[in-house]
Coordinates of C-alpha atoms and ligand atoms in Angstrom, one line a residue:
M1 CA -34.9 12.8 32.3
K2 CA -31.6 11.4 33.3
F3 CA -28.7 11.0 30.7
D4 CA -25.2 9.7 30.9
I5 CA -23.0 12.8 30.7
P6 CA -19.3 12.2 30.7
A7 CA -17.3 13.5 33.7
G8 CA -15.5 16.0 31.5
A9 CA -18.5 17.7 30.0
A10 CA -20.1 17.6 33.5
H11 CA -17.1 19.3 35.1
I12 CA -17.2 22.0 32.4
L13 CA -20.9 22.7 33.0
Q14 CA -20.4 22.8 36.7
T15 CA -17.3 25.1 36.6
L16 CA -19.4 27.7 34.4
T17 CA -22.4 27.4 36.7
N18 CA -20.4 27.8 39.9
A19 CA -18.9 31.0 38.4
G20 CA -22.6 32.3 38.0
Y21 CA -23.0 31.7 34.2
E22 CA -25.6 29.6 32.4
A23 CA -24.2 26.5 30.6
W24 CA -25.8 23.8 28.5
L25 CA -25.1 20.9 26.3
V26 CA -26.4 21.9 23.0
G27 CA -27.1 20.7 19.4
G28 CA -26.1 17.3 17.9
C29 CA -25.1 15.7 21.3
V30 CA -28.5 16.5 22.9
R31 CA -30.2 15.2 19.8
D32 CA -28.3 12.0 19.9
L33 CA -29.1 11.5 23.7
L34 CA -32.7 12.0 22.9
R35 CA -32.5 9.4 20.1
G36 CA -30.8 7.0 22.4
V37 CA -27.5 6.8 20.6
P38 CA -24.1 7.8 22.1
P39 CA -22.9 11.4 21.0
H40 CA -19.5 11.5 19.3
D41 CA -18.8 14.9 20.6
W42 CA -20.1 17.3 23.3
D43 CA -20.8 20.9 22.4
I44 CA -21.7 23.4 25.2
C45 CA -23.2 26.9 25.1
T46 CA -23.0 29.5 27.8
S47 CA -24.0 33.0 28.7
A48 CA -20.3 33.6 29.5
R49 CA -18.4 35.8 27.0
P50 CA -15.3 34.0 25.6
E51 CA -12.9 35.9 27.9
Q52 CA -15.0 35.0 30.9
T53 CA -15.0 31.4 29.8
E54 CA -11.2 31.4 29.4
A55 CA -10.9 32.9 33.0
C56 CA -13.1 30.1 34.4
F57 CA -10.6 27.4 32.9
A58 CA -7.3 29.2 33.6
G59 CA -5.6 26.0 34.7
H60 CA -6.7 24.0 31.5
K61 CA -5.3 23.7 28.1
I62 CA -7.2 26.1 25.9
I63 CA -7.5 26.2 22.1
E64 CA -8.5 29.7 20.8
T65 CA -9.1 28.9 17.1
G66 CA -12.8 29.6 17.1
L67 CA -12.6 32.7 19.1
K68 CA -13.9 35.1 16.4
H69 CA -17.1 33.1 16.5
G70 CA -17.4 33.0 20.2
T71 CA -15.9 29.5 20.7
V72 CA -13.3 28.5 23.2
T73 CA -12.1 25.0 23.2
V74 CA -11.2 23.6 26.6
V75 CA -9.3 20.3 27.0
E76 CA -10.5 18.3 30.0
G77 CA -9.5 14.8 30.8
G78 CA -7.7 14.6 27.3
E79 CA -10.9 15.5 25.5
P80 CA -11.6 18.8 23.7
Y81 CA -14.9 20.6 24.4
E82 CA -16.2 23.4 22.4
I83 CA -17.8 26.1 24.6
T84 CA -19.6 28.8 22.5
T85 CA -21.1 32.0 23.9
Y86 CA -24.8 32.4 23.1
R87 CA -25.0 34.0 19.7
T88 CA -27.0 34.8 16.7
E89 CA -25.5 35.1 13.2
G90 CA -25.5 38.2 10.8
P91 CA -26.4 37.8 7.2
Y92 CA -24.6 35.2 4.9
S93 CA -23.7 37.5 2.1
D94 CA -21.5 34.8 0.6
S95 CA -23.8 32.1 1.6
R96 CA -20.8 30.3 3.1
R97 CA -20.4 31.7 6.7
P98 CA -22.1 34.6 8.5
D99 CA -20.5 37.9 8.0
F100 CA -20.4 38.4 11.8
V101 CA -21.8 36.9 14.9
R102 CA -23.5 38.8 17.7
F103 CA -23.4 37.6 21.3
V104 CA -27.0 37.5 22.8
P105 CA -28.2 37.1 26.5
D106 CA -30.7 34.5 25.9
L107 CA -30.3 30.6 25.2
K108 CA -33.5 30.7 23.0
E109 CA -32.1 33.2 20.6
D110 CA -29.1 30.9 20.2
L111 CA -31.2 27.8 19.5
A112 CA -33.2 29.9 17.0
R113 CA -30.2 30.2 14.7
R114 CA -29.8 26.4 14.5
D115 CA -30.8 24.6 11.4
F116 CA -33.3 21.9 12.3
T117 CA -35.6 21.6 15.3
M118 CA -33.8 18.3 16.3
N119 CA -30.6 20.2 16.5
A120 CA -32.2 23.2 18.4
V121 CA -32.4 21.5 21.9
A122 CA -30.2 22.1 25.0
L123 CA -29.7 19.9 28.1
G124 CA -28.7 21.1 31.7
L125 CA -26.6 19.2 34.1
D126 CA -29.8 18.7 36.2
G127 CA -31.6 17.0 33.3
T128 CA -33.6 20.1 32.2
L129 CA -34.4 20.1 28.6
Q130 CA -34.8 23.4 26.7
D131 CA -36.7 22.7 23.5
P132 CA -38.6 25.8 22.2
F133 CA -39.2 24.5 18.7
G134 CA -40.5 20.9 19.5
G135 CA -37.4 19.1 18.6
A136 CA -38.0 16.3 20.9
E137 CA -41.3 15.6 19.3
D138 CA -39.9 15.7 15.8
I139 CA -37.1 13.4 16.8
Q140 CA -39.8 11.0 18.2
S141 CA -41.7 11.0 15.0
G142 CA -38.5 10.9 12.8
L143 CA -39.2 14.4 11.2
I144 CA -36.6 16.9 9.9
R145 CA -38.1 20.4 10.1
C146 CA -36.5 23.7 9.9
V147 CA -36.4 26.2 12.7
G148 CA -38.3 29.2 11.4
K149 CA -39.3 29.6 7.7
P150 CA -37.6 26.9 5.6
A151 CA -37.1 29.0 2.5
H152 CA -35.4 31.7 4.5
R153 CA -33.2 29.3 6.4
F154 CA -32.0 27.7 3.2
Q155 CA -31.5 31.1 1.6
E156 CA -29.2 32.0 4.5
D157 CA -27.0 28.9 4.1
G158 CA -27.1 26.6 1.1
L159 CA -25.3 23.9 3.0
R160 CA -28.4 23.2 5.1
V161 CA -30.1 21.7 2.0
M162 CA -27.4 19.0 2.0
R163 CA -27.6 18.6 5.8
A164 CA -31.4 17.9 5.6
L165 CA -30.7 15.1 3.2
R166 CA -27.9 13.7 5.1
F167 CA -29.9 13.6 8.3
A168 CA -32.8 12.0 6.4
S169 CA -30.5 9.4 5.2
V170 CA -28.4 8.7 8.4
F171 CA -31.5 8.8 10.7
R172 CA -34.0 7.3 8.4
C173 CA -36.1 10.4 8.9
R174 CA -38.7 11.9 6.7
I175 CA -38.3 15.6 5.8
E176 CA -41.4 17.6 6.9
E177 CA -43.5 18.8 3.9
Q178 CA -42.7 22.5 4.0
T179 CA -39.1 21.9 4.6
A180 CA -39.0 19.3 1.8
Q181 CA -40.6 21.8 -0.7
A182 CA -38.1 24.4 0.3
V183 CA -35.3 21.9 -0.1
H184 CA -36.3 21.4 -3.8
H185 CA -36.8 25.2 -4.4
S186 CA -33.7 26.4 -2.7
R187 CA -31.4 23.7 -4.0
A188 CA -29.5 26.2 -6.3
M189 CA -28.2 27.9 -3.2
L190 CA -25.7 24.9 -3.1
K191 CA -23.8 26.4 -6.0
R192 CA -22.4 28.8 -3.5
V193 CA -21.2 26.3 -1.0
A194 CA -17.6 25.1 -0.9
A195 CA -17.0 21.7 -2.6
E196 CA -15.3 20.3 0.5
R197 CA -18.4 21.0 2.6
I198 CA -20.8 19.5 -0.1
H199 CA -18.7 16.3 -0.3
A200 CA -18.6 15.7 3.5
E201 CA -22.2 15.9 3.6
L202 CA -22.6 13.8 0.4
G203 CA -20.3 11.1 2.0
K204 CA -22.5 10.8 5.1
L205 CA -25.7 10.8 3.0
L206 CA -24.4 7.9 0.7
T207 CA -23.4 5.8 3.7
G208 CA -26.5 6.3 5.6
P209 CA -29.1 3.5 6.0
A210 CA -31.7 5.5 4.0
A211 CA -29.5 6.7 1.2
G212 CA -31.6 5.0 -1.5
E213 CA -34.8 6.7 -0.4
V214 CA -33.1 10.1 -0.4
L215 CA -31.6 9.6 -3.9
R216 CA -35.0 8.6 -5.2
Q217 CA -36.7 11.8 -3.8
Y218 CA -34.0 14.3 -4.4
P219 CA -32.1 13.7 -7.5
D220 CA -32.6 17.4 -8.4
V221 CA -30.5 18.5 -5.5
L222 CA -27.6 16.3 -6.5
C223 CA -27.9 17.6 -10.0
V224 CA -26.9 21.2 -8.7
F225 CA -23.4 20.1 -8.1
W226 CA -23.3 17.1 -10.5
P227 CA -25.4 18.2 -13.5
Q228 CA -24.0 15.2 -15.3
L229 CA -26.5 13.1 -13.4
G230 CA -29.4 14.8 -15.2
P231 CA -29.7 12.6 -18.3
L232 CA -29.4 9.5 -16.2
T233 CA -32.2 10.4 -14.0
A234 CA -34.5 10.8 -17.0
M235 CA -33.2 7.7 -18.8
E236 CA -35.5 4.7 -19.7
Q237 CA -33.9 1.5 -20.9
N238 CA -35.5 -1.0 -22.9
N239 CA -33.4 -4.1 -22.3
P240 CA -34.2 -7.5 -21.0
W241 CA -31.7 -7.1 -18.1
H242 CA -33.4 -4.0 -16.8
C243 CA -36.9 -3.5 -15.7
W244 CA -36.1 -0.2 -14.2
G245 CA -35.1 3.2 -15.7
G246 CA -31.6 4.4 -15.3
W247 CA -32.0 6.2 -12.1
E248 CA -34.0 3.6 -10.3
H249 CA -31.4 0.9 -11.3
T250 CA -28.7 3.2 -10.0
V251 CA -30.6 3.9 -6.7
R252 CA -31.1 0.1 -6.2
A253 CA -27.5 -0.7 -6.9
V254 CA -26.4 1.9 -4.3
E255 CA -28.8 0.3 -1.8
A256 CA -27.5 -3.2 -2.6
A257 CA -23.8 -2.2 -1.9
P258 CA -22.2 -2.3 1.5
A259 CA -22.3 1.0 3.2
Q260 CA -18.7 2.1 2.3
L261 CA -18.1 5.4 0.6
T262 CA -15.9 4.0 -2.2
L263 CA -18.6 1.4 -3.1
R264 CA -21.5 3.7 -2.8
L265 CA -19.8 6.4 -5.0
A266 CA -18.9 3.7 -7.5
M267 CA -22.5 2.5 -7.8
L268 CA -23.8 6.0 -7.9
L269 CA -21.6 6.8 -10.9
H270 CA -21.2 3.4 -12.5
D271 CA -23.7 4.1 -15.3
I272 CA -23.3 7.9 -15.5
G273 CA -22.1 7.6 -19.2
K274 CA -25.0 5.3 -20.3
P275 CA -27.2 8.1 -21.7
S276 CA -24.5 9.2 -24.1
C277 CA -23.8 5.6 -25.2
R278 CA -27.4 4.5 -26.0
S279 CA -28.3 2.9 -29.3
T280 CA -31.4 1.0 -30.2
D281 CA -31.2 -2.0 -32.3
N282 CA -33.8 -3.3 -35.0
N283 CA -35.7 -5.3 -32.3
G284 CA -36.2 -2.1 -30.2
I285 CA -33.5 -3.2 -27.6
D286 CA -31.1 -0.6 -26.2
H287 CA -27.5 -1.1 -26.1
F288 CA -24.9 1.0 -24.2
Y289 CA -21.6 0.0 -25.9
G290 CA -18.5 1.6 -24.3
H291 CA -20.5 2.9 -21.3
P292 CA -18.0 1.9 -18.7
G293 CA -15.1 3.8 -20.1
L294 CA -17.1 6.9 -20.6
S295 CA -18.5 6.5 -17.1
A296 CA -15.0 6.3 -15.6
K297 CA -14.0 9.5 -17.4
M298 CA -17.0 11.3 -16.2
A299 CA -16.8 9.9 -12.7
D300 CA -13.1 11.1 -12.5
R301 CA -14.2 14.7 -13.4
M302 CA -17.2 14.7 -11.1
L303 CA -15.1 13.5 -8.1
R304 CA -12.4 16.0 -8.8
A305 CA -14.9 18.9 -9.1
L306 CA -16.1 17.9 -5.6
K307 CA -12.5 17.7 -4.4
F308 CA -12.6 14.2 -3.2
E309 CA -9.4 12.8 -2.0
N310 CA -7.1 11.4 -4.9
S311 CA -6.7 7.8 -3.6
L312 CA -10.5 7.6 -3.1
R313 CA -11.2 9.1 -6.6
R314 CA -8.8 6.7 -8.2
R315 CA -10.3 3.7 -6.7
V316 CA -13.9 4.6 -7.5
V317 CA -12.8 5.4 -11.2
T318 CA -11.1 1.9 -11.5
L319 CA -14.3 0.2 -10.1
V320 CA -16.5 2.1 -12.5
E321 CA -14.3 1.3 -15.5
Y322 CA -14.3 -2.4 -14.8
H323 CA -17.8 -2.9 -13.4
D324 CA -18.9 -4.5 -16.6
V325 CA -16.0 -6.8 -17.3
L326 CA -16.7 -10.6 -17.7
L327 CA -15.2 -12.5 -14.9
S328 CA -15.1 -16.4 -14.6
A329 CA -14.0 -18.6 -11.8
Q330 CA -11.0 -19.9 -13.7
D331 CA -7.8 -19.5 -11.9
K332 CA -6.1 -17.9 -14.8
T333 CA -8.7 -15.1 -15.2
I334 CA -8.7 -14.6 -11.4
R335 CA -5.0 -14.4 -11.2
R336 CA -5.0 -11.8 -13.9
W337 CA -7.5 -9.5 -12.3
L338 CA -5.9 -9.9 -9.0
G339 CA -2.5 -9.0 -10.5
R340 CA -3.9 -6.0 -12.3
L341 CA -6.1 -4.6 -9.3
G342 CA -4.6 -6.0 -6.1
P343 CA -6.7 -8.1 -3.7
E344 CA -8.4 -5.1 -2.1
T345 CA -9.8 -3.4 -5.2
F346 CA -10.6 -6.8 -6.8
F347 CA -12.8 -7.8 -3.7
Q348 CA -14.5 -4.4 -4.1
L349 CA -15.0 -5.0 -7.7
L350 CA -16.8 -8.3 -6.8
E351 CA -19.1 -6.2 -4.5
V352 CA -19.7 -3.8 -7.2
K353 CA -20.8 -6.4 -9.6
R354 CA -22.9 -7.9 -7.0
A355 CA -24.7 -4.6 -6.3
D356 CA -25.1 -4.1 -10.1
I357 CA -26.8 -7.4 -10.6
L358 CA -29.1 -6.9 -7.6
G359 CA -30.2 -3.6 -9.1
Q360 CA -31.4 -5.3 -12.2
A361 CA -34.6 -7.2 -13.1
P362 CA -35.0 -9.7 -10.2
E363 CA -36.2 -12.6 -12.5
K364 CA -32.9 -12.2 -14.5
L365 CA -30.6 -12.9 -11.5
G366 CA -30.4 -16.5 -12.5
S367 CA -26.9 -18.0 -11.5
R368 CA -25.0 -14.8 -11.7
L369 CA -24.9 -14.2 -8.1
D370 CA -23.8 -17.8 -7.5
E371 CA -20.9 -17.4 -10.0
L372 CA -19.8 -14.2 -8.2
A373 CA -19.9 -16.2 -4.9
E374 CA -17.8 -18.9 -6.5
I375 CA -15.2 -16.4 -7.8
R376 CA -15.0 -14.8 -4.3
A377 CA -14.3 -18.1 -2.5
R378 CA -11.7 -18.9 -4.9
V379 CA -10.0 -15.5 -4.5
E380 CA -10.0 -15.9 -0.8
Q381 CA -8.3 -19.2 -1.1
M382 CA -5.7 -18.0 -3.6
T383 CA -4.8 -15.0 -1.5
A384 CA -4.8 -17.1 1.8
E385 CA -2.4 -19.6 0.0
G386 CA -0.2 -16.5 -0.9
Q387 CA 0.0 -17.4 -4.6
C388 CA 2.2 -15.0 -6.6
L389 CA -0.1 -12.2 -7.7
T390 CA 1.6 -8.9 -8.1
L391 CA 4.9 -7.6 -8.9
K392 CA 5.6 -7.1 -5.3
E393 CA 5.4 -11.0 -4.7
L394 CA 7.5 -11.8 -7.8
A395 CA 10.6 -13.7 -6.8
V396 CA 12.9 -11.1 -8.7
N397 CA 12.8 -7.3 -8.5
G398 CA 14.1 -4.3 -10.6
R399 CA 17.7 -4.6 -9.3
D400 CA 17.8 -8.2 -10.2
I401 CA 16.8 -7.3 -13.7
I402 CA 19.4 -4.8 -14.1
A403 CA 22.0 -7.1 -12.8
A404 CA 20.8 -9.4 -15.5
G405 CA 21.8 -6.9 -18.1
A406 CA 18.7 -4.5 -18.5
R407 CA 19.2 -0.8 -18.9
P408 CA 17.7 1.1 -15.9
G409 CA 14.4 2.6 -17.1
P410 CA 11.4 1.4 -18.8
E411 CA 13.1 -1.9 -20.1
V412 CA 13.1 -3.0 -16.4
G413 CA 9.4 -2.6 -16.1
R414 CA 8.8 -4.3 -19.4
V415 CA 10.8 -7.4 -18.4
L416 CA 9.2 -7.7 -15.0
A417 CA 5.8 -7.3 -16.4
A418 CA 6.6 -10.1 -19.0
L419 CA 7.8 -12.4 -16.2
L420 CA 4.7 -11.8 -14.1
D421 CA 2.6 -12.8 -17.1
R422 CA 4.3 -16.0 -17.4
V423 CA 4.0 -16.8 -13.7
L424 CA 0.3 -15.8 -13.7
D425 CA -0.2 -18.2 -16.6
E426 CA 1.7 -20.9 -14.9
E427 CA 4.2 -21.2 -17.6
A428 CA 6.9 -20.3 -15.2
P429 CA 7.5 -21.1 -11.5
N430 CA 7.9 -18.1 -9.2
Q431 CA 11.5 -18.9 -8.4
R432 CA 14.5 -16.7 -8.6
A433 CA 16.9 -18.9 -10.7
A434 CA 14.2 -19.7 -13.3
L435 CA 13.0 -16.1 -13.6
L436 CA 16.6 -14.7 -14.0
E437 CA 17.1 -17.2 -16.8
L438 CA 13.8 -16.1 -18.4
A439 CA 14.8 -12.4 -18.0
R440 CA 18.0 -12.9 -19.9
R441 CA 16.1 -14.6 -22.7
E442 CA 13.5 -11.8 -22.6
L443 CA 16.4 -9.2 -22.8
Q444 CA 17.9 -10.9 -25.9
R445 CA 14.5 -11.1 -27.6
G446 CA 13.9 -7.4 -27.0
R447 CA 17.1 -6.2 -28.6
Ligands
LIG1 P1 -22.9 15.6 13.7 O1 -23.7 14.4 14.4 O2 -22.5 15.2 12.4 O3 -21.8 16.3 14.4 P2 -24.3 17.9 14.2 O4 -25.6 18.4 14.0 O5 -23.8 18.0 15.6 O6 -24.1 16.6 13.4 P3 -22.2 19.9 13.8 O7 -21.6 20.5 12.5 O8 -21.4 19.3 14.8 O9 -23.4 19.0 13.4 O10 -22.9 21.3 14.4 C1 -23.4 21.3 15.7 C2 -24.7 22.1 15.8 O11 -24.5 23.4 15.2 C3 -25.8 21.5 15.1 O12 -26.4 20.5 15.8 C4 -26.7 22.6 14.8 O13 -27.4 23.0 16.0 C5 -25.8 23.7 14.6 N1 -25.4 23.8 13.1 C6 -24.4 23.2 12.4 N2 -24.3 23.6 11.2 C7 -25.4 24.5 11.0 C8 -25.8 25.2 9.9 N3 -25.3 25.0 8.7 N4 -26.8 26.0 10.1 C9 -27.4 26.1 11.2 N5 -27.1 25.5 12.4 C10 -26.0 24.7 12.2
LIG2 MG1 -21.6 17.6 16.2

């Protein structure tokens, strides 16, 4: 088979081969070539020891950060290439990283330490494929299968549990039966994996095209690091809006949201507080009063626990908190929400509400989607017209308010907020002179 290999990677393979060593493209990049999608990085493995690799690339920029694990990074044509000596791994006593690595003479041994058959493939410069575990066939039939005994491989490294789910979602693959059983059985190994590594995999999983299918089949895995999901995965809801249980509604809402991490996380967590807010009325209908507020609090804690970045966390929590608010296409209402959230978050809130509706009983959709579309169109128009929306766009600022007689400090914010309110309600024009006059009056009133 012939594949497109970039000049930089080809040069590295050729240099190592010319020096008498074996050298192969390996892992994810070969998998992607076999799937017919362009790889995003090119890993190389070689029979050369790290110091021998360094000697081969004496004139190049070399980064030594991975040296302990046998990896030399060579920069060629501005691109970094990781070149790793054939190796196996020692035991994972902390289930995070191997205690040691051992260099081995044989490519096959190196391939055997890799997680899934689809990732245990190597490609030579001449187009020779090394595939001792049937990876190409599994790629063809869309199967994720462990190299070796699944239970053993997940016991070695719990992160592989999440990698299996991530690949299933991103590549729309099935997890082979034995591997799938071991995923369920070994899921507790994830407790020993660092939060950052779990959240990186979870992010890819949630934005993958088969995220919904994976969430449906493996809620137990997510419950290991987010036990708060447990009650939701088991919750029925007797309510005319909902023909699905809590988890199926959540999964459908995730599927209906655009594949952006913020939105997908918001949908995954939007109803997380529902089980604790449930009450049943005399007609046997369930209500969940106050669930958005509780969901937001829980989401905040859950996202912190997995060490998601602060700005992402805050955005998700805001979306969860407001996912159930009543919006209307009235300019006044829209302006208030735009003022409170800013256009970017408000547009995301519209996406969240849309996904939430699409996750409910289809016969109850009614005109709710049309209403949202109307609101959206109006917001687009208002933002395009540059109507005054937030404090930033107000024709006066904090310094002006102080010049008008306010004491520096909270008073300034209070006056600015009052002015913005008046402008949003169209009771005052967004003009400097008029607003300064209003500010003076506001200051007199407040004293
Ligand atoms: P991506 O497309 O996200 O880069 P990848 O499979 O290439 O996916 P990397 O983290 O770049 O993931 O790893 C490169 C290769 O190293 C993998 O293809 C696999 O062969 C091996 N590998 C990575 N992580 C593990 C692991 N936890 N256990 C075993 N082998 C692993
Ligand atoms: Mg990779």
